[in-house]
PDB file of C-alpha atoms in Angstrom:
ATOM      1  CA  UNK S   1       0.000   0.000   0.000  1.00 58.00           C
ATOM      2  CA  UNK S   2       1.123   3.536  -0.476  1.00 64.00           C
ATOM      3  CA  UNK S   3       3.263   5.213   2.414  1.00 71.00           C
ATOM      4  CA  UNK S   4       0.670   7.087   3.726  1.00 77.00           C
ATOM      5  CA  UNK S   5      -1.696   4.329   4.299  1.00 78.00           C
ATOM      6  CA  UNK S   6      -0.250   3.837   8.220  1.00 79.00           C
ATOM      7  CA  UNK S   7      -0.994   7.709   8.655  1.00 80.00           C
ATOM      8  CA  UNK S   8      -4.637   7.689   7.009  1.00 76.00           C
ATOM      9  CA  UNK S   9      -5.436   4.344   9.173  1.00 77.00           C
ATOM     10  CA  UNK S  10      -4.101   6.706  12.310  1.00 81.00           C
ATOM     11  CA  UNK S  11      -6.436   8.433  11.584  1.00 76.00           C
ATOM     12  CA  UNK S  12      -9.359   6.230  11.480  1.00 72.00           C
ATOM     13  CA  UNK S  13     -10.719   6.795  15.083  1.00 72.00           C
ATOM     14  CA  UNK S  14     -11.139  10.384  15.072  1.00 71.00           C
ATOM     15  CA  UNK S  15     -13.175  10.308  11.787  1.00 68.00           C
ATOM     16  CA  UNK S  16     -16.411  12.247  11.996  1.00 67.00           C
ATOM     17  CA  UNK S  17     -18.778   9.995  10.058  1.00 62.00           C
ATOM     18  CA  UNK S  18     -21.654  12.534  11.109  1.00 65.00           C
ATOM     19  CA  UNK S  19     -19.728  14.875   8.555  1.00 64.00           C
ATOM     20  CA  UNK S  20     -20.149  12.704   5.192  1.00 61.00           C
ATOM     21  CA  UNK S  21     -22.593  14.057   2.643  1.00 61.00           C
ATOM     22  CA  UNK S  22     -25.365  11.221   4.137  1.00 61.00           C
ATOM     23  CA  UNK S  23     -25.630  10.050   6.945  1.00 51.00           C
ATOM     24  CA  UNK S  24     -23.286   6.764   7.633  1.00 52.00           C
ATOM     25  CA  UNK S  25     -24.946   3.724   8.202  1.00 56.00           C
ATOM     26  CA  UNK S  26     -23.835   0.509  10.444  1.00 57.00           C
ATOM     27  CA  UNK S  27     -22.737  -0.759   7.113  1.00 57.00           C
ATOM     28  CA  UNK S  28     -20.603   2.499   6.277  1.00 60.00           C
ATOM     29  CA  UNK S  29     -19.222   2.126   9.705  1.00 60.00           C
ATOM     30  CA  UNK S  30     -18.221  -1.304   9.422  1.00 58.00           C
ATOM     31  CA  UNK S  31     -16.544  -0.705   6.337  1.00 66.00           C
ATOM     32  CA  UNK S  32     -14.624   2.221   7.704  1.00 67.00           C
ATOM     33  CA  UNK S  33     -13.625  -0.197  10.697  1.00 72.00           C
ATOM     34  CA  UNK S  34     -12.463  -3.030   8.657  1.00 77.00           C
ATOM     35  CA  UNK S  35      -9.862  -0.954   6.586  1.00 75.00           C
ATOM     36  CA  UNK S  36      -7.037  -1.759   8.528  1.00 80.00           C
ATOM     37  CA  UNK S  37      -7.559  -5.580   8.021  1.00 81.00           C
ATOM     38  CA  UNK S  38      -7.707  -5.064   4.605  1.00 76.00           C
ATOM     39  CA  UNK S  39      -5.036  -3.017   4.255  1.00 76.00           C
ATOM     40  CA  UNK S  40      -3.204  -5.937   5.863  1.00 81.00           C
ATOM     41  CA  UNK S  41      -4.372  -8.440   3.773  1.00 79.00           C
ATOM     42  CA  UNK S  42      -3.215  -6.162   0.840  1.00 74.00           C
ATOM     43  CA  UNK S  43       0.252  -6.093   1.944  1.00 76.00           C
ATOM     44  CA  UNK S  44       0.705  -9.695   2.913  1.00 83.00           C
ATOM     45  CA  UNK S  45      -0.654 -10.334  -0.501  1.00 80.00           C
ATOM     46  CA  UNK S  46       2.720  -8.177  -1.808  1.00 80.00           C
ATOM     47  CA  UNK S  47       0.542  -7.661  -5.021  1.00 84.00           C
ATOM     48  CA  UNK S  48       2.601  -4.829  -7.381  1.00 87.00           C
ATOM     49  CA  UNK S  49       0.743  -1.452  -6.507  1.00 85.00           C
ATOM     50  CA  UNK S  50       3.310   1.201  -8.250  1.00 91.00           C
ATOM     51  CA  UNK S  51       5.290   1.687 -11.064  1.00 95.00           C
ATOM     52  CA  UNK S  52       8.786   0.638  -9.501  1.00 95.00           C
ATOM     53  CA  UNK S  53       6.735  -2.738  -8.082  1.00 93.00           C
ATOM     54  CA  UNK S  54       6.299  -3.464 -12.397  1.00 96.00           C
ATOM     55  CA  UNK S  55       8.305  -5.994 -14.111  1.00 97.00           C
ATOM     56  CA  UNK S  56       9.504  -3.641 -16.503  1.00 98.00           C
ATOM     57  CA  UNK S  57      10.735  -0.559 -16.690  1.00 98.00           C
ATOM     58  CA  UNK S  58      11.252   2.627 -18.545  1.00 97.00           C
ATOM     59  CA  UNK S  59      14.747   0.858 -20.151  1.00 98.00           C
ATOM     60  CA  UNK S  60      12.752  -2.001 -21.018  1.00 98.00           C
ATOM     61  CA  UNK S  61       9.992  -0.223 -23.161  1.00 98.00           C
ATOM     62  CA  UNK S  62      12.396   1.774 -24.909  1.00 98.00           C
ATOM     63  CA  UNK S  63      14.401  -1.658 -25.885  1.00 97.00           C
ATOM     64  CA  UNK S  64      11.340  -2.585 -27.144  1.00 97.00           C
ATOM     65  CA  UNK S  65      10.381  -0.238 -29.165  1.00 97.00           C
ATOM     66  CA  UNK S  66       8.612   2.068 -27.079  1.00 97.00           C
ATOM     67  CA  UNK S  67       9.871   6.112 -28.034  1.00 96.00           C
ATOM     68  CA  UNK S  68      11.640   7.964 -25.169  1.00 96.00           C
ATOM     69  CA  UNK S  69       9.723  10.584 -23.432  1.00 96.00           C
ATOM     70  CA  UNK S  70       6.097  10.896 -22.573  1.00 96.00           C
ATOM     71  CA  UNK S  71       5.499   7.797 -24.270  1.00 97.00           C
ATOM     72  CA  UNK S  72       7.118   5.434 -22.015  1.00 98.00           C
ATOM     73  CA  UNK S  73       5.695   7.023 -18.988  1.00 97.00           C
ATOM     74  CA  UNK S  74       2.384   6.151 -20.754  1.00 97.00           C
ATOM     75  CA  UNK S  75       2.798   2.884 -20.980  1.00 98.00           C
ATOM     76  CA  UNK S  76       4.108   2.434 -17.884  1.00 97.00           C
ATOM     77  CA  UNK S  77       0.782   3.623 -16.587  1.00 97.00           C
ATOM     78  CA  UNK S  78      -1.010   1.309 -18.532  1.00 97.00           C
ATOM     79  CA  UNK S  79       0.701  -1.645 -17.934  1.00 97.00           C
ATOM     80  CA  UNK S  80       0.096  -0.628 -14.406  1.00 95.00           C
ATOM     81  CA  UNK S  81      -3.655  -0.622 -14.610  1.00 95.00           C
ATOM     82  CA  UNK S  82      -3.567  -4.309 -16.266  1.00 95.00           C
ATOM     83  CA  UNK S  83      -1.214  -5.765 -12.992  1.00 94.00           C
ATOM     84  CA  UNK S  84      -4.340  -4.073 -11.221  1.00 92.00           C
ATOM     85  CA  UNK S  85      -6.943  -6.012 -12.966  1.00 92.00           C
ATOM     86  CA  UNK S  86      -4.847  -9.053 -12.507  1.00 93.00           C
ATOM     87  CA  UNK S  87      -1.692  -9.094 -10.738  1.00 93.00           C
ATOM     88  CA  UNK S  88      -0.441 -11.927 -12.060  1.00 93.00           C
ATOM     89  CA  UNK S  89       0.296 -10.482 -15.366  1.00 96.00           C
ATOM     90  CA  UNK S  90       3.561  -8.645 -13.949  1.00 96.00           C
ATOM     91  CA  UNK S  91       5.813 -10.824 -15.551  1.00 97.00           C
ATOM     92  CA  UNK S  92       8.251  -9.254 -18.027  1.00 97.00           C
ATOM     93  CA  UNK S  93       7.307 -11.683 -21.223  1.00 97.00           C
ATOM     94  CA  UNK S  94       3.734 -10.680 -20.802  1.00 97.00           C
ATOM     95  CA  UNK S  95       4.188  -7.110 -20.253  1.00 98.00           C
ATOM     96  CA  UNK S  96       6.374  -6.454 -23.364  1.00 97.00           C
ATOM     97  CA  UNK S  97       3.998  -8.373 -25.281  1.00 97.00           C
ATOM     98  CA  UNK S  98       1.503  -5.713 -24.248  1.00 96.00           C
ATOM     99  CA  UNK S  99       4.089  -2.982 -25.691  1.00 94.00           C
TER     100      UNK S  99
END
């Protein structure tokens, strides 16, 4: 999870549901309470969640084809979104085939 997620969950208790747009339910407040669970069961998963986490890089794309520049930072953002969907596409073969 990001670096910030250990500050945000610090600062679960003193969240004023009262102050949401509508009013929070038992169900909104059981969500709110079960965030740091699943913020644990995000990290033990070690899923990729950032660009440095890929199986490529920015050298990679550009040996593949891929022009320097914006472009690479691009793709790099989409290949990004598709670990997302499915994180175990972050392999390098199936990434560069995505190129």
């Amino acid at each position: 999870m990001g670096e910030h997620a250990d500050d945000l969950l610090a600062l679960l208790p003193a969240l004023d549901t009262s102050r949401f747009p509508s009013p929070a339910t038992d169900r909104e407040s059981f969500r709110v309470s079960r965030l740091p669970a699943v913020v644990a069961s995000i990290r033990a998963a070690k899923d990729p969640l950032t660009l440095p986490e890929l199986a490529v890089n920015g050298n990679d794309l550009i040996t593949a084809g891929v022009r320097p520049g914006p472009d690479v930072g691009e793709v790099l953002q989409r290949l990004l979104a598709e670990v997302l969907e499915d994180p175990l596409r972050n392999t390098k073969d199936y990434l560069l085939s995505r190129v």
